[in-house]
PDB file of C-alpha atoms in Angstrom:
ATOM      1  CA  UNK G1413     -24.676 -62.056 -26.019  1.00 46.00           C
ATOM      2  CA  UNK G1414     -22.912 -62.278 -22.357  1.00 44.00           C
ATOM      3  CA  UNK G1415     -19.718 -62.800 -24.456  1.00 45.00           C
ATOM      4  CA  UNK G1416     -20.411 -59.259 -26.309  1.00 47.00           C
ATOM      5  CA  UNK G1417     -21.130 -57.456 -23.476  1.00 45.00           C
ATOM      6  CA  UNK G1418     -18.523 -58.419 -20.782  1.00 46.00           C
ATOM      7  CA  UNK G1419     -15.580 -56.807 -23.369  1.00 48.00           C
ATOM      8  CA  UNK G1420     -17.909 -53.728 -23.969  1.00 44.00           C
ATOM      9  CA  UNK G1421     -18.209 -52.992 -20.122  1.00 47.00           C
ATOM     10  CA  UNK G1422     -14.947 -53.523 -19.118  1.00 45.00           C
ATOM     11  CA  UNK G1423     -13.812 -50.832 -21.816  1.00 43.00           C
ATOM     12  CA  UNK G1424     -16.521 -48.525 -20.263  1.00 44.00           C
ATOM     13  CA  UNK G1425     -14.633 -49.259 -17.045  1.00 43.00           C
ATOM     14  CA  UNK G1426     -11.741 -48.546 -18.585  1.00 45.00           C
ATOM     15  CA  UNK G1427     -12.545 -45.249 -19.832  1.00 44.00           C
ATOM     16  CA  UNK G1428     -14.566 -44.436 -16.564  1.00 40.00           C
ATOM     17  CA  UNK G1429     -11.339 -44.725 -14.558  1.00 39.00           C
ATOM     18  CA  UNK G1430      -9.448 -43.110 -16.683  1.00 38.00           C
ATOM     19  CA  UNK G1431     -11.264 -39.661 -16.815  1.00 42.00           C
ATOM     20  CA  UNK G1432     -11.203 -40.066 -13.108  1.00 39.00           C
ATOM     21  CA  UNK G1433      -7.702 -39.886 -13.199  1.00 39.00           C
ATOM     22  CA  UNK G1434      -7.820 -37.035 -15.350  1.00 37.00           C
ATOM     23  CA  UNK G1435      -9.673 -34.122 -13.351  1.00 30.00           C
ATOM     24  CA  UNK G1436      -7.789 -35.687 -10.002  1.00 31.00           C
ATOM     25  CA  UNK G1437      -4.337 -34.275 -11.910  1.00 34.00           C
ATOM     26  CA  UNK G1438      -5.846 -31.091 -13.054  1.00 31.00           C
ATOM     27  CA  UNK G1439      -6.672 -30.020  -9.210  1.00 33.00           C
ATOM     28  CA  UNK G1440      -3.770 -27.376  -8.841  1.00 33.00           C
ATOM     29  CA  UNK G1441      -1.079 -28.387  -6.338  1.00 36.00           C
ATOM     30  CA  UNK G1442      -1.887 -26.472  -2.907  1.00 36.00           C
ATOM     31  CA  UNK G1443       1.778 -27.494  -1.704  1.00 34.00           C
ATOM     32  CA  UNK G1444       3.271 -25.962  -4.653  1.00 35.00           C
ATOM     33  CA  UNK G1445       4.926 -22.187  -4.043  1.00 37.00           C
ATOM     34  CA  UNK G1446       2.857 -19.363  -5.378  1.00 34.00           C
ATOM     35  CA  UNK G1447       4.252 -17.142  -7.599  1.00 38.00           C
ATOM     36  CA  UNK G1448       5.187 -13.666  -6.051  1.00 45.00           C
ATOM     37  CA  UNK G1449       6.815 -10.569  -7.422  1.00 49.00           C
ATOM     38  CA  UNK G1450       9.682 -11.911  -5.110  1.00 55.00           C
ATOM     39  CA  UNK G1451      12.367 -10.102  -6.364  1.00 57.00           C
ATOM     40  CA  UNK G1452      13.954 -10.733  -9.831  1.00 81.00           C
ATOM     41  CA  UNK G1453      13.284  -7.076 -10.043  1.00 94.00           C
ATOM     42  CA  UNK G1454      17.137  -6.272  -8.843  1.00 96.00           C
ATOM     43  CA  UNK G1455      17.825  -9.138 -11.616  1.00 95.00           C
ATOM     44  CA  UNK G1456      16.057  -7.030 -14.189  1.00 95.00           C
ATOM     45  CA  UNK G1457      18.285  -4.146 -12.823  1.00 97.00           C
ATOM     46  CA  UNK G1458      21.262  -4.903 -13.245  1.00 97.00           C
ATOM     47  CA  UNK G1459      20.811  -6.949 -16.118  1.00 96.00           C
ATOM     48  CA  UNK G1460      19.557  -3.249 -17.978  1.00 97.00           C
ATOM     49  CA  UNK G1461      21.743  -1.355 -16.504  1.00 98.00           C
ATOM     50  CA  UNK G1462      18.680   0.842 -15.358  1.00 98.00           C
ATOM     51  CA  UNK G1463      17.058   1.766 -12.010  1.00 98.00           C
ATOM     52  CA  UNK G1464      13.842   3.549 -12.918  1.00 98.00           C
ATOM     53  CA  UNK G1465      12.616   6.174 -10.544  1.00 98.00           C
ATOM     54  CA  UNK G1466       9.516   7.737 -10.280  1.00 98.00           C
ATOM     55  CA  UNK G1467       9.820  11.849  -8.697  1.00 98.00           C
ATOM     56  CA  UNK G1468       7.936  14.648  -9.446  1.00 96.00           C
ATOM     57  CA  UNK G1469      10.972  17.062 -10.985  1.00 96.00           C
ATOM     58  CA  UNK G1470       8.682  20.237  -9.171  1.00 92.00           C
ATOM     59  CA  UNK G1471       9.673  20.017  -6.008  1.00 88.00           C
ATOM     60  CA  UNK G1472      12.852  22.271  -5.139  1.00 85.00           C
ATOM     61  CA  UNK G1473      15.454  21.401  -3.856  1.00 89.00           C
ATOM     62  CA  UNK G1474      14.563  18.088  -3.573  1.00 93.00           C
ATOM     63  CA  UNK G1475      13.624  16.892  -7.349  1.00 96.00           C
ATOM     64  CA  UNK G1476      13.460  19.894 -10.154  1.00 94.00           C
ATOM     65  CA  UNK G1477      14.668  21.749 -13.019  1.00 96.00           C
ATOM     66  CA  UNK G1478      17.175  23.896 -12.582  1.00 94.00           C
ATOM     67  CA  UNK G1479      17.857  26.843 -15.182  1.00 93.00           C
ATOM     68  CA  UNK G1480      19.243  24.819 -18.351  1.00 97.00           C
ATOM     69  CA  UNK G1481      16.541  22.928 -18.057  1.00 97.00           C
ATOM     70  CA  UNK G1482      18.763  19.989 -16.069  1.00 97.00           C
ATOM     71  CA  UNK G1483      16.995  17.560 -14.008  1.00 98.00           C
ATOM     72  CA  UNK G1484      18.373  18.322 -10.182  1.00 98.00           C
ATOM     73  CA  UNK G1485      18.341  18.615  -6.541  1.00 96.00           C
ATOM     74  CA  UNK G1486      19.262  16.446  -3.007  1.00 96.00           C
ATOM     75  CA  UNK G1487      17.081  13.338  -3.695  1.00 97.00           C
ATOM     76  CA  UNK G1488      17.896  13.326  -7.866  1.00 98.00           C
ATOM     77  CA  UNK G1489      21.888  13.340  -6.625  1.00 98.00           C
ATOM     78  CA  UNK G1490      21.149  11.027  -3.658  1.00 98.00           C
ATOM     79  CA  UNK G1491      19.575   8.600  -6.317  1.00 98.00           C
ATOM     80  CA  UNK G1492      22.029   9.023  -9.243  1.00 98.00           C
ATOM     81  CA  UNK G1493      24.916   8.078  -6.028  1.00 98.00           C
ATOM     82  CA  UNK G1494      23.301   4.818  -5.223  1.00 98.00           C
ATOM     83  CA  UNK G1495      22.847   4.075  -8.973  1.00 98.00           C
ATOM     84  CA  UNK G1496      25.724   4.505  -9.356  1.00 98.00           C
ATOM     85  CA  UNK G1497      27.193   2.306  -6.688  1.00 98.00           C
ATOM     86  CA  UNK G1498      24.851  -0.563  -7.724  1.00 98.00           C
ATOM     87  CA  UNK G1499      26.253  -0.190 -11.372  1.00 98.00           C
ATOM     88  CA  UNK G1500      23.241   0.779 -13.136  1.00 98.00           C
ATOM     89  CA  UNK G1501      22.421   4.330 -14.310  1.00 98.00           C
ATOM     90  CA  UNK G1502      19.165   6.053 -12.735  1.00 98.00           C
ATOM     91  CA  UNK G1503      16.381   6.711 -15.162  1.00 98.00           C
ATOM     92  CA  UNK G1504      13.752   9.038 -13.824  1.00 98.00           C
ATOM     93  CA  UNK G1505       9.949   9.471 -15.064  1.00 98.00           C
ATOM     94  CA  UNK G1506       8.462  12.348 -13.868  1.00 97.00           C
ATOM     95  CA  UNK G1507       4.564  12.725 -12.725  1.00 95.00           C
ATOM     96  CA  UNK G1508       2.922  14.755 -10.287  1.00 92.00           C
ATOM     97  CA  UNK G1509       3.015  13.455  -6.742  1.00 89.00           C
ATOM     98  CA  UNK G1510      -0.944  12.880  -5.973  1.00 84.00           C
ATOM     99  CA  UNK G1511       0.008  10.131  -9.554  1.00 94.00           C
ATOM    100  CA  UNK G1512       3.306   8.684  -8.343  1.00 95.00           C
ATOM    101  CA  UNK G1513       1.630   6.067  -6.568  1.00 96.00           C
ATOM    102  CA  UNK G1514      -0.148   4.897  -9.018  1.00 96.00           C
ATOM    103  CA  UNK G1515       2.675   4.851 -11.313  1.00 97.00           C
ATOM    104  CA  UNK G1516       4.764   2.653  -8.684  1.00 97.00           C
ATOM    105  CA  UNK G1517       1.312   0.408  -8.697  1.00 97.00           C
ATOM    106  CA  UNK G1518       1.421   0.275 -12.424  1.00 97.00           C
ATOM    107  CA  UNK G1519       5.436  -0.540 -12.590  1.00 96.00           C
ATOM    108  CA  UNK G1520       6.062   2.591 -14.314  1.00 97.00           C
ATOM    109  CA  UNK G1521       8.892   2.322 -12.497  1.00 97.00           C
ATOM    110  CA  UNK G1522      10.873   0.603  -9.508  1.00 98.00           C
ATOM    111  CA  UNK G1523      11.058   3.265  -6.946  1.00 98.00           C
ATOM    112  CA  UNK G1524       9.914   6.590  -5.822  1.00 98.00           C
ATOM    113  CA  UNK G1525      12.507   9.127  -4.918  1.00 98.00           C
ATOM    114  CA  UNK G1526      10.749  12.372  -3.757  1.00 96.00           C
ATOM    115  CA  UNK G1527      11.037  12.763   0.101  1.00 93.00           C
ATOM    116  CA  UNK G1528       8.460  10.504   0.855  1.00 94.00           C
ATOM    117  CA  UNK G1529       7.671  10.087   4.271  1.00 90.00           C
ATOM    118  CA  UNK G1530       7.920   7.299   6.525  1.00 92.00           C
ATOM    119  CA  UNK G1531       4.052   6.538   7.836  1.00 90.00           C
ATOM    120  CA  UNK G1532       2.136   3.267   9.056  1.00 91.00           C
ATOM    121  CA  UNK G1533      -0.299   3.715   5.649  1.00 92.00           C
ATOM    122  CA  UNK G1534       2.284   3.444   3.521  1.00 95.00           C
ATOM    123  CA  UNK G1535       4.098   0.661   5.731  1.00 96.00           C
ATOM    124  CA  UNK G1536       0.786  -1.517   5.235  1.00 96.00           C
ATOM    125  CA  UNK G1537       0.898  -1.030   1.451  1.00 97.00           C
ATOM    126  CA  UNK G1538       4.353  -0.689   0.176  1.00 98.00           C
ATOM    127  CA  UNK G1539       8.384  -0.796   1.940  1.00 98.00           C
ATOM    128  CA  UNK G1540      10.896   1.509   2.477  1.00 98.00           C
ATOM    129  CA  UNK G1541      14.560   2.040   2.450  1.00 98.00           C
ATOM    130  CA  UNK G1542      16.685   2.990   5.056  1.00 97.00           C
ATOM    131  CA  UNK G1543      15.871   6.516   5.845  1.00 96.00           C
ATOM    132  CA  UNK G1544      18.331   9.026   4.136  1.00 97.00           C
ATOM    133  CA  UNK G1545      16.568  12.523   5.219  1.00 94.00           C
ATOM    134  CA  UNK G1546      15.497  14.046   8.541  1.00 89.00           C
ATOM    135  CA  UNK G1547      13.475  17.505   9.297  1.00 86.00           C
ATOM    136  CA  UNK G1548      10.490  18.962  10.939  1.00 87.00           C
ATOM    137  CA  UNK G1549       7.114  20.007   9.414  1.00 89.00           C
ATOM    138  CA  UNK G1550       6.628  23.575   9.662  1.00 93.00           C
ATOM    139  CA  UNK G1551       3.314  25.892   8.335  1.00 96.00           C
ATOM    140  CA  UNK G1552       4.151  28.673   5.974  1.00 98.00           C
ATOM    141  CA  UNK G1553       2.146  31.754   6.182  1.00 98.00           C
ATOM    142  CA  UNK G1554       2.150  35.393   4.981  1.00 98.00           C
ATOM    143  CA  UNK G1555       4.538  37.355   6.948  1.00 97.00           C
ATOM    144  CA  UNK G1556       1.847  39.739   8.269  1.00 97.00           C
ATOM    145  CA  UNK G1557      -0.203  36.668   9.465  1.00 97.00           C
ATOM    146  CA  UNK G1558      -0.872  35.938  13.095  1.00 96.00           C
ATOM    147  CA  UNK G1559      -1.233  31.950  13.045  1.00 97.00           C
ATOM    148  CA  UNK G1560       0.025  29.378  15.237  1.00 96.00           C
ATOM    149  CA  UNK G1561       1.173  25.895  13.824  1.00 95.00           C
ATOM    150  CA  UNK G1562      -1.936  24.210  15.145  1.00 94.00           C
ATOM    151  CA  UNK G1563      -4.116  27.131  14.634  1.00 95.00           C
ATOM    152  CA  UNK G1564      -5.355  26.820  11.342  1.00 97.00           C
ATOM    153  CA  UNK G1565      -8.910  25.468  12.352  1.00 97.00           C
ATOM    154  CA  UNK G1566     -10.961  26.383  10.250  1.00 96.00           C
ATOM    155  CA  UNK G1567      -8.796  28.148   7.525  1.00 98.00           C
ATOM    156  CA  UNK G1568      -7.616  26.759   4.318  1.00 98.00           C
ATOM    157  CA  UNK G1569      -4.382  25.110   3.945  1.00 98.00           C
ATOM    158  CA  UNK G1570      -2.678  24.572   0.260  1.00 98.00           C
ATOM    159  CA  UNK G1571      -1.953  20.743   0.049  1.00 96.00           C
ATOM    160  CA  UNK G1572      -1.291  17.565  -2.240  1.00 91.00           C
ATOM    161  CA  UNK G1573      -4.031  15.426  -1.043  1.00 84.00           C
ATOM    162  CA  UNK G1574      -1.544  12.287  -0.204  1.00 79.00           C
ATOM    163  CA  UNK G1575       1.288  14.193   1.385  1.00 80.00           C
ATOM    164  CA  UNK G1576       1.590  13.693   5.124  1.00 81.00           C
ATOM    165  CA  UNK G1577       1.645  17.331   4.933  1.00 90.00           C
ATOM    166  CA  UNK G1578      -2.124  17.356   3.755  1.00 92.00           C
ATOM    167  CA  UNK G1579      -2.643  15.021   6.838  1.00 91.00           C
ATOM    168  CA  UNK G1580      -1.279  17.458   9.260  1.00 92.00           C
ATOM    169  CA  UNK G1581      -3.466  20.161   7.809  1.00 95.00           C
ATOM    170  CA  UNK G1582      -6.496  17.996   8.396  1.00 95.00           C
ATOM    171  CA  UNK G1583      -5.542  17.377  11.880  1.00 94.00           C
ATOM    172  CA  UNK G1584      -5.113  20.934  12.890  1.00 94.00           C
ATOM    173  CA  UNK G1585      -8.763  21.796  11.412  1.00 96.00           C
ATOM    174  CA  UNK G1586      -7.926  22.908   8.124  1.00 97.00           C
ATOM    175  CA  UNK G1587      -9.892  22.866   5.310  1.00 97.00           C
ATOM    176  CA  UNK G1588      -7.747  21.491   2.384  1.00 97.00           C
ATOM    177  CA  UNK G1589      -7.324  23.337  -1.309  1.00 97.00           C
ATOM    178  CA  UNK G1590      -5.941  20.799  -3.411  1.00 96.00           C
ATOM    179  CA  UNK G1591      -2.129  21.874  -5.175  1.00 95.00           C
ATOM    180  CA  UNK G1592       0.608  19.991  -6.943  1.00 88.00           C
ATOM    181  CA  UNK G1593       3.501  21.067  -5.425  1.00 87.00           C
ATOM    182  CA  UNK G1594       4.571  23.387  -3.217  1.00 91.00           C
ATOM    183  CA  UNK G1595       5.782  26.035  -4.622  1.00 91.00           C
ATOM    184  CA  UNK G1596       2.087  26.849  -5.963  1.00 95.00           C
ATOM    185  CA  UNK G1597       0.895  26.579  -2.486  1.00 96.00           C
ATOM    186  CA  UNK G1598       3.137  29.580  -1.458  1.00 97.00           C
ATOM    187  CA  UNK G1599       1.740  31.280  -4.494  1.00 97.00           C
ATOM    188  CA  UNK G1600      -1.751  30.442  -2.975  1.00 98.00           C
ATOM    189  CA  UNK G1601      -0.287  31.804   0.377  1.00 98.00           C
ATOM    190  CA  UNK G1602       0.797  34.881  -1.019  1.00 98.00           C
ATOM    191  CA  UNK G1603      -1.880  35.720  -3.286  1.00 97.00           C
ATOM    192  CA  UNK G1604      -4.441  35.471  -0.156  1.00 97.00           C
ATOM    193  CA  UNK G1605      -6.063  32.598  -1.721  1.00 98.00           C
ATOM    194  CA  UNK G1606      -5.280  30.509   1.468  1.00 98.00           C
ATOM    195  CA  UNK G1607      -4.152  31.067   5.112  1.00 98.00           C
ATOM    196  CA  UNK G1608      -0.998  28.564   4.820  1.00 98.00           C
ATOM    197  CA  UNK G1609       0.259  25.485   3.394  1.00 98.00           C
ATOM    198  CA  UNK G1610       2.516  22.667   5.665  1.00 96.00           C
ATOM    199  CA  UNK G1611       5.503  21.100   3.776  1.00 92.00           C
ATOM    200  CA  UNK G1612       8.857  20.440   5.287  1.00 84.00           C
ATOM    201  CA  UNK G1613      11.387  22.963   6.761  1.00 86.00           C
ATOM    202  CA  UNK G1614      13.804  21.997   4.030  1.00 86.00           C
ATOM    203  CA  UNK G1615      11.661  22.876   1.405  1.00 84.00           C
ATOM    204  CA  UNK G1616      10.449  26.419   2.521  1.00 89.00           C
ATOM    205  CA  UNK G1617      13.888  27.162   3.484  1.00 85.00           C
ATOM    206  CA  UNK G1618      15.101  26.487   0.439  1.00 83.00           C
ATOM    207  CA  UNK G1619      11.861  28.827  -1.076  1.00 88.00           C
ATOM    208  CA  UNK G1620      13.421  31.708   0.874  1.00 88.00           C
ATOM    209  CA  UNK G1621      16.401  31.495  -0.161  1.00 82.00           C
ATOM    210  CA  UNK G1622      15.841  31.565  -3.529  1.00 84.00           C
ATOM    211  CA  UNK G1623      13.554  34.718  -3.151  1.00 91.00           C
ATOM    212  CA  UNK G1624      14.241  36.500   0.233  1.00 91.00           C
ATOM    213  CA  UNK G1625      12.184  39.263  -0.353  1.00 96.00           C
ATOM    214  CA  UNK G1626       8.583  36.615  -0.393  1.00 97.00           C
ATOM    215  CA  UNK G1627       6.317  38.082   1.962  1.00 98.00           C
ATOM    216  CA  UNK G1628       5.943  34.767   4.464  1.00 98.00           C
ATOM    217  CA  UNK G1629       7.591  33.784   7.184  1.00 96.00           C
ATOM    218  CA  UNK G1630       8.018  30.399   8.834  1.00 94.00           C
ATOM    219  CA  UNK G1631       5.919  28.936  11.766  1.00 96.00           C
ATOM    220  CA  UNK G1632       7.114  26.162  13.752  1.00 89.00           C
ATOM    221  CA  UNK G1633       5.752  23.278  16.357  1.00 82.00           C
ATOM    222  CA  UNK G1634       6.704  24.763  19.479  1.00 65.00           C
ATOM    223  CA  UNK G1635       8.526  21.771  20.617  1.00 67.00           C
ATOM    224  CA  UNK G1636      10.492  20.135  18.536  1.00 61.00           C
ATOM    225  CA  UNK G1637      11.279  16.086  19.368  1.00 59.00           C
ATOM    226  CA  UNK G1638      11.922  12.799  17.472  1.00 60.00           C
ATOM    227  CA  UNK G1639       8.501  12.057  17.923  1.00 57.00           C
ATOM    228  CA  UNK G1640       7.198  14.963  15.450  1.00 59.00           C
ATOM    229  CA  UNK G1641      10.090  14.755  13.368  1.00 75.00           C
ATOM    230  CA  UNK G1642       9.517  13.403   9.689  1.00 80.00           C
ATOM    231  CA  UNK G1643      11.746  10.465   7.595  1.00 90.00           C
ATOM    232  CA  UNK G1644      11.881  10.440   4.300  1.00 93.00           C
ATOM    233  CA  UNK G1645      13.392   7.108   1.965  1.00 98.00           C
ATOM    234  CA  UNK G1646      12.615   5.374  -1.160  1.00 98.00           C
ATOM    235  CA  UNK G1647       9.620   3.450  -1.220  1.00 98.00           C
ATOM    236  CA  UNK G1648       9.445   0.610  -3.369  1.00 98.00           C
ATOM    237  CA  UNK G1649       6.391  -2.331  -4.046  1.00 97.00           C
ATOM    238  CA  UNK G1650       6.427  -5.009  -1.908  1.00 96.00           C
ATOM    239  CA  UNK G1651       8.073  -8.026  -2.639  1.00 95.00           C
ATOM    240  CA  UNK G1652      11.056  -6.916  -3.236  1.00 96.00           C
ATOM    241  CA  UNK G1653      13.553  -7.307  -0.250  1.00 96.00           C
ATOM    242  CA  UNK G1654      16.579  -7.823  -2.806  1.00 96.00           C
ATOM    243  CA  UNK G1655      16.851  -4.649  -4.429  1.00 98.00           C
ATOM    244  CA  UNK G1656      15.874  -2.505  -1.271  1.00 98.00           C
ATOM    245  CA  UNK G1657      19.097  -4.785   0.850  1.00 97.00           C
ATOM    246  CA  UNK G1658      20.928  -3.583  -2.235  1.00 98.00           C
ATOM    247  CA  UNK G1659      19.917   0.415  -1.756  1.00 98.00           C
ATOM    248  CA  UNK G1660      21.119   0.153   1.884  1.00 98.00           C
ATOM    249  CA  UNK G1661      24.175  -1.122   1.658  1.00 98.00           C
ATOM    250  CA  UNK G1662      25.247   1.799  -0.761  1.00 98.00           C
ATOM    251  CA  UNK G1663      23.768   4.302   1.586  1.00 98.00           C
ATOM    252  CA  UNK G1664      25.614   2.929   4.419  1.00 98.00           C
ATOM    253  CA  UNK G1665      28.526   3.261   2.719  1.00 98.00           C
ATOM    254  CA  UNK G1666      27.786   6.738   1.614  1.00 98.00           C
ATOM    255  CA  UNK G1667      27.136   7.251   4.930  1.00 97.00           C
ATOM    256  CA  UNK G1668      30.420   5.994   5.910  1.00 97.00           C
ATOM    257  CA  UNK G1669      32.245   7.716   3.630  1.00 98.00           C
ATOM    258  CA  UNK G1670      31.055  11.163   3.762  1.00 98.00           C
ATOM    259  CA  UNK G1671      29.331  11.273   0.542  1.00 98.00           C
ATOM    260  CA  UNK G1672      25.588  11.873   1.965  1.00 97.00           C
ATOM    261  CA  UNK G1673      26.906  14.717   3.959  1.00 96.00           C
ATOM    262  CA  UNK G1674      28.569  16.171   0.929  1.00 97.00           C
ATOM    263  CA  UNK G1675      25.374  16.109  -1.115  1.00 97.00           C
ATOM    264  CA  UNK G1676      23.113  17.324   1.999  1.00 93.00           C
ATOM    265  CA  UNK G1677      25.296  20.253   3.071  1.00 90.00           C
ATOM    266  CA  UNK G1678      25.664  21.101  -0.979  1.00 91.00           C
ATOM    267  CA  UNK G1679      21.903  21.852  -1.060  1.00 91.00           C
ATOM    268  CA  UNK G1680      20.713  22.752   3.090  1.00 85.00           C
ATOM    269  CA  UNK G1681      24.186  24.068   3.896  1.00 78.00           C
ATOM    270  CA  UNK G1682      23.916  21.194   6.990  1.00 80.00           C
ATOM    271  CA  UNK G1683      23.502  17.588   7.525  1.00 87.00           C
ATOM    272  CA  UNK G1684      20.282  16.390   7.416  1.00 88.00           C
ATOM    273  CA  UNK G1685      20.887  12.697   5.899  1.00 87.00           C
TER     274      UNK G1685
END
């Protein structure tokens, strides 16, 4: 009997050890690098040929249609320039701004090209390029209005809920009607439907010159400094240092070379790159 069961319990042993063994291997290596969206993306790039860019293709002069129907405007050129400097060819997807985002979230696409400013939210969530536009926030009003830039407390503003624009409002008091683009919050200006609506200089510049005779006039921040001055650049998902290094090389050297000028005094008649 001892003979029978010495054999039978060192197989049990056997087997014991062996499963052991088995769940120690299956722990997953702590040392081991964790996957990351760590670039590859400029990889995937320029291996299609494509840079996809998320803009909204409603916002004049910046990203919008222009009479044949032609996708245009400073940051739609801007784009197409680095594109083409990286070799690829820009491929844009348009979507409303308050969706852009989400789009960027959802890899819709690789960047967002649409004057997006430079804040510390965004900083904490996503990166940025280089900055390739400066300007000043100004409040746009009816021309027979008497409103100060910071006097809209208690008034409504005209705003895309996740501009910095709409943050501004909400600092001065406003109470926010929610647009998608700015040229419907000058229609909400005009038609008395709102007191005013903050976007950048560029942009209602650019409103009055394509219809001088709008009734609304321009209000600016009294003083003007660095400090209250607004960035705009690409903004891209994290994780992917590669493809943004990429982007600022080419607008350094469009920089360099005059071509940023070229494109920003074709549409603002100055340099504001």
């Amino acid at each position: 009997m001892k003979k029978v069961l010495i054999p039978f319990m060192i197989v049990l042993l056997a087997a014991f050890l062996v499963a052991c063994g088995g769940k120690e291997d299956s722990k997953p290596n702590d040392s081991a690098e964790k996957p990351t969206e760590q670039d590859g993306l400029l990889e995937d790039v320029l291996a299609t040929g494509v840079l996809n860019v998320g803009t909204e293709g409603t916002y004049a002069p910046f990203s919008f249609h222009d009479e044949s129907g032609k996708l245009t405007g400073y940051d739609v050129e801007v784009t197409q320039e680095v594109a083409k400097r990286l070799g690829v060819e820009a491929k844009f997807f348009e979507t409303q701004w308050d969706a852009v985002f989400a789009g960027l979230d959802a890899k819709r696409f690789d960047m967002i090209a649409n004057q997006v400013g430079i804040n510390e939210e965004r900083k904490a969530k996503y990166e940025f390029s280089q900055a390739y536009t400066h300007s000043n926030s100004v409040l746009v009003v009816r021309e027979d209005a008497d409103i100060a830039f910071d006097g809209m407390e208690g008034k409504k503003a005209a705003q895309t809920l996740t501009s910095n624009y709409g943050e501004l409002a909400k600092a001065n008091g406003a109470e926010i009607i929610k647009i998608d683009g700015f040229n419907q919050g000058v229609d909400l200006v005009i038609s008395k439907r709102v007191d005013g609506t903050y976007n950048d200089k560029l942009s209602a510049l650019d409103y009055l010159k394509q219809k001088p005779d709008a009734p609304i006039k321009i209000v600016e921040e009294e003083e003007i400094s660095k400090d209250n001055q607004s960035e705009s650049a690409f903004l891209f998902r994290q994780g992917n240092d590669d493809l943004i290094e990429e982007i600022n090389k080419a607008l350094d050297a469009m920089r360099e070379d005059g071509t940023l000028k070229t494109i920003s005094e074709k549409w603002f008649g100055e340099d504001v790159s």
